[in-house]
């Protein structure tokens, strides 16, 4: 059982309370979800509020379960204030990338803390790349950086193919937010973990290269 910091508890509580309100009030849900049309009409608050709404309990649980494991890593390195900065920068990074890639789709909408959580996860991987992570269907744990790179490459595939009802763009944008903010807070990683910094940047470079070539 991990010893949760008050900052993590506050973030989790906010997600649970806002999501419960959304589950029971469709007007509230529709007003505060990420919506290209709504944002372009001036409701910029959706960029942040959508990160606290979820479609159902399983969606909420998965995000909070992931946060439960990786928030302590980031807080252990940086403390609660920088953790919160990483969380919210990642949340907004996910929304900004979704807005950029879907700006011509007025009916595009999304909800969930996945972008913020991906940012925390990517920050944790940068700070502790030798972590071993296990996932279903793979019998042995793998280095965290391998799974991080693989997931972002899958996100690029998902963005290109529109695979599943998943906000791949927000996931990717959140990871970029966590990656950049962690390097801002701990620039010595460029020297101490140069290879990991480069490897984790590869999917980001690929994404923007594909966008520049009009392949997305």
C-alpha positions as semicolon CSV with decimal commas, in nm:
position;residue;x (nm);y (nm);z (nm)
1;X;0,000;0,000;0,000
2;X;0,157;0,328;-0,109
3;X;0,164;0,622;0,128
4;X;-0,034;0,880;-0,069
5;X;0,062;1,245;-0,043
6;X;-0,216;1,496;0,025
7;X;-0,160;1,645;-0,323
8;X;-0,242;1,310;-0,485
9;X;-0,546;1,264;-0,262
10;X;-0,676;1,612;-0,356
11;X;-0,634;1,541;-0,730
12;X;-0,807;1,203;-0,695
13;X;-1,090;1,352;-0,490
14;X;-1,145;1,628;-0,747
15;X;-1,163;1,371;-1,027
16;X;-1,408;1,153;-0,834
17;X;-1,637;1,440;-0,730
18;X;-1,649;1,607;-1,072
19;X;-1,695;1,274;-1,250
20;X;-1,979;1,171;-1,018
21;X;-2,151;1,500;-1,092
22;X;-2,108;1,433;-1,463
23;X;-2,242;1,077;-1,433
24;X;-2,565;1,211;-1,283
25;X;-2,606;1,535;-1,477
26;X;-2,576;1,530;-1,855
27;X;-2,613;1,909;-1,878
28;X;-2,310;1,952;-1,651
29;X;-2,118;1,686;-1,845
30;X;-2,191;1,844;-2,183
31;X;-2,102;2,194;-2,063
32;X;-1,759;2,101;-1,924
33;X;-1,635;1,825;-2,157
34;X;-1,365;1,896;-2,416
35;X;-1,551;2,016;-2,724
36;X;-1,389;2,176;-3,028
37;X;-1,706;2,369;-3,108
38;X;-1,746;2,491;-2,750
39;X;-1,381;2,597;-2,718
40;X;-1,387;2,779;-3,050
41;X;-1,703;2,957;-2,930
42;X;-1,504;3,097;-2,636
43;X;-1,551;2,836;-2,361
44;X;-1,178;2,795;-2,297
45;X;-1,240;2,653;-1,948
46;X;-1,327;2,322;-2,116
47;X;-0,954;2,276;-2,180
48;X;-0,909;2,215;-1,806
49;X;-1,248;2,098;-1,679
50;X;-1,267;1,809;-1,926
51;X;-0,968;1,655;-1,750
52;X;-1,178;1,589;-1,440
53;X;-1,475;1,427;-1,617
54;X;-1,494;1,058;-1,710
55;X;-1,739;0,854;-1,913
56;X;-1,791;0,582;-1,649
57;X;-1,649;0,423;-1,333
58;X;-1,404;0,198;-1,520
59;X;-1,259;0,497;-1,707
60;X;-1,224;0,687;-1,379
61;X;-1,074;0,388;-1,196
62;X;-0,812;0,318;-1,463
63;X;-0,684;0,675;-1,456
64;X;-0,681;0,701;-1,077
65;X;-0,520;0,357;-1,043
66;X;-0,236;0,464;-1,274
67;X;-0,197;0,793;-1,088
68;X;-0,187;0,604;-0,758
69;X;0,127;0,419;-0,867
70;X;0,321;0,694;-1,043
71;X;0,240;1,015;-0,852
72;X;0,457;0,904;-0,555
73;X;0,760;0,869;-0,786
74;X;0,725;1,226;-0,911
75;X;0,647;1,368;-0,566
76;X;0,945;1,179;-0,424
77;X;1,177;1,356;-0,667
78;X;1,017;1,698;-0,693
79;X;0,775;1,754;-0,407
80;X;0,405;1,831;-0,427
81;X;0,416;2,176;-0,593
82;X;0,619;2,063;-0,893
83;X;0,408;1,746;-0,915
84;X;0,094;1,960;-0,940
85;X;0,260;2,179;-1,204
86;X;0,348;1,869;-1,408
87;X;-0,007;1,737;-1,368
88;X;-0,176;2,055;-1,490
89;X;0,078;2,131;-1,764
90;X;0,020;1,777;-1,893
91;X;-0,358;1,816;-1,872
92;X;-0,343;2,137;-2,076
93;X;-0,081;1,989;-2,309
94;X;-0,323;1,711;-2,394
95;X;-0,604;1,959;-2,459
96;X;-0,383;2,186;-2,671
97;X;-0,262;1,900;-2,890
98;X;-0,619;1,773;-2,931
99;X;-0,728;2,126;-3,028
100;X;-0,443;2,151;-3,279
101;X;-0,511;1,818;-3,449
102;X;-0,893;1,834;-3,440
103;X;-0,949;2,208;-3,494
104;X;-1,147;2,142;-3,811
105;X;-1,380;1,893;-3,641
106;X;-1,637;2,103;-3,451
107;X;-1,816;1,796;-3,314
108;X;-1,503;1,632;-3,172
109;X;-1,527;1,587;-2,794
110;X;-1,338;1,406;-2,520
111;X;-1,312;1,370;-2,142
112;X;-1,074;1,216;-1,893
113;X;-0,762;1,266;-1,686
114;X;-0,559;1,047;-1,922
115;X;-0,351;1,334;-2,061
116;X;-0,254;1,455;-1,713
117;X;-0,188;1,100;-1,594
118;X;0,024;1,023;-1,901
119;X;0,230;1,332;-1,821
120;X;0,291;1,207;-1,466
121;X;0,374;0,861;-1,602
122;X;0,623;1,000;-1,854
123;X;0,778;1,219;-1,583
124;X;0,818;0,911;-1,361
125;X;0,982;0,720;-1,646
126;X;1,229;1,004;-1,708
127;X;1,313;1,021;-1,339
128;X;1,337;0,645;-1,290
129;X;1,384;0,481;-1,633
130;X;1,499;0,150;-1,482
131;X;1,157;0,085;-1,328
132;X;1,018;-0,251;-1,433
133;X;0,656;-0,248;-1,545
134;X;0,431;-0,539;-1,623
135;X;0,131;-0,540;-1,855
136;X;-0,128;-0,799;-1,945
137;X;-0,036;-1,067;-2,201
138;X;0,340;-1,009;-2,148
139;X;0,471;-1,258;-1,888
140;X;0,785;-1,065;-1,787
141;X;0,824;-0,704;-1,669
142;X;0,981;-0,460;-1,915
143;X;1,183;-0,142;-1,856
144;X;0,950;0,154;-1,811
145;X;1,109;0,353;-2,093
146;X;1,041;0,070;-2,342
147;X;0,671;0,069;-2,256
148;X;0,661;0,451;-2,261
149;X;0,805;0,466;-2,612
150;X;0,585;0,179;-2,733
151;X;0,270;0,344;-2,599
152;X;0,341;0,676;-2,769
153;X;0,414;0,498;-3,097
154;X;0,079;0,321;-3,055
155;X;-0,082;0,661;-2,986
156;X;0,052;0,789;-3,319
157;X;-0,102;0,485;-3,487
158;X;-0,428;0,550;-3,302
159;X;-0,433;0,916;-3,408
160;X;-0,371;0,819;-3,770
161;X;-0,622;0,532;-3,783
162;X;-0,874;0,674;-3,530
163;X;-0,848;0,339;-3,353
164;X;-1,107;0,290;-3,081
165;X;-1,299;0,545;-2,879
166;X;-0,977;0,670;-2,716
167;X;-0,834;1,022;-2,692
168;X;-0,494;0,929;-2,837
169;X;-0,411;1,292;-2,908
170;X;-0,466;1,399;-2,547
171;X;-0,257;1,105;-2,424
172;X;0,028;1,208;-2,649
173;X;0,001;1,577;-2,562
174;X;-0,001;1,494;-2,193
175;X;0,314;1,284;-2,227
176;X;0,486;1,571;-2,410
177;X;0,383;1,808;-2,130
178;X;0,524;1,575;-1,864
179;X;0,843;1,517;-2,062
180;X;0,919;1,885;-2,122
181;X;0,826;2,001;-1,772
182;X;1,041;1,732;-1,610
183;X;1,339;1,837;-1,821
184;X;1,274;2,200;-1,727
185;X;1,276;2,110;-1,357
186;X;1,573;1,872;-1,384
187;X;1,788;1,974;-1,685
188;X;2,081;1,764;-1,560
189;X;1,895;1,464;-1,705
190;X;2,033;1,576;-2,042
191;X;2,377;1,480;-1,903
192;X;2,304;1,198;-1,660
193;X;2,045;1,013;-1,875
194;X;2,119;1,140;-2,226
195;X;2,018;0,819;-2,403
196;X;1,683;0,794;-2,220
197;X;1,606;1,160;-2,296
198;X;1,677;1,098;-2,665
199;X;1,485;0,771;-2,682
200;X;1,175;0,919;-2,518
201;X;1,189;1,211;-2,763
202;X;1,178;0,984;-3,070
203;X;0,795;0,938;-3,079
204;X;0,750;1,315;-3,032
205;X;0,980;1,389;-3,326
206;X;0,803;1,126;-3,539
207;X;0,460;1,275;-3,463
208;X;0,551;1,627;-3,566
209;X;0,746;1,506;-3,868
210;X;0,437;1,315;-3,987
211;X;0,219;1,621;-3,923
212;X;0,460;1,841;-4,119
213;X;0,446;1,598;-4,410
214;X;0,066;1,589;-4,396
215;X;0,056;1,222;-4,304
216;X;-0,179;1,267;-4,006
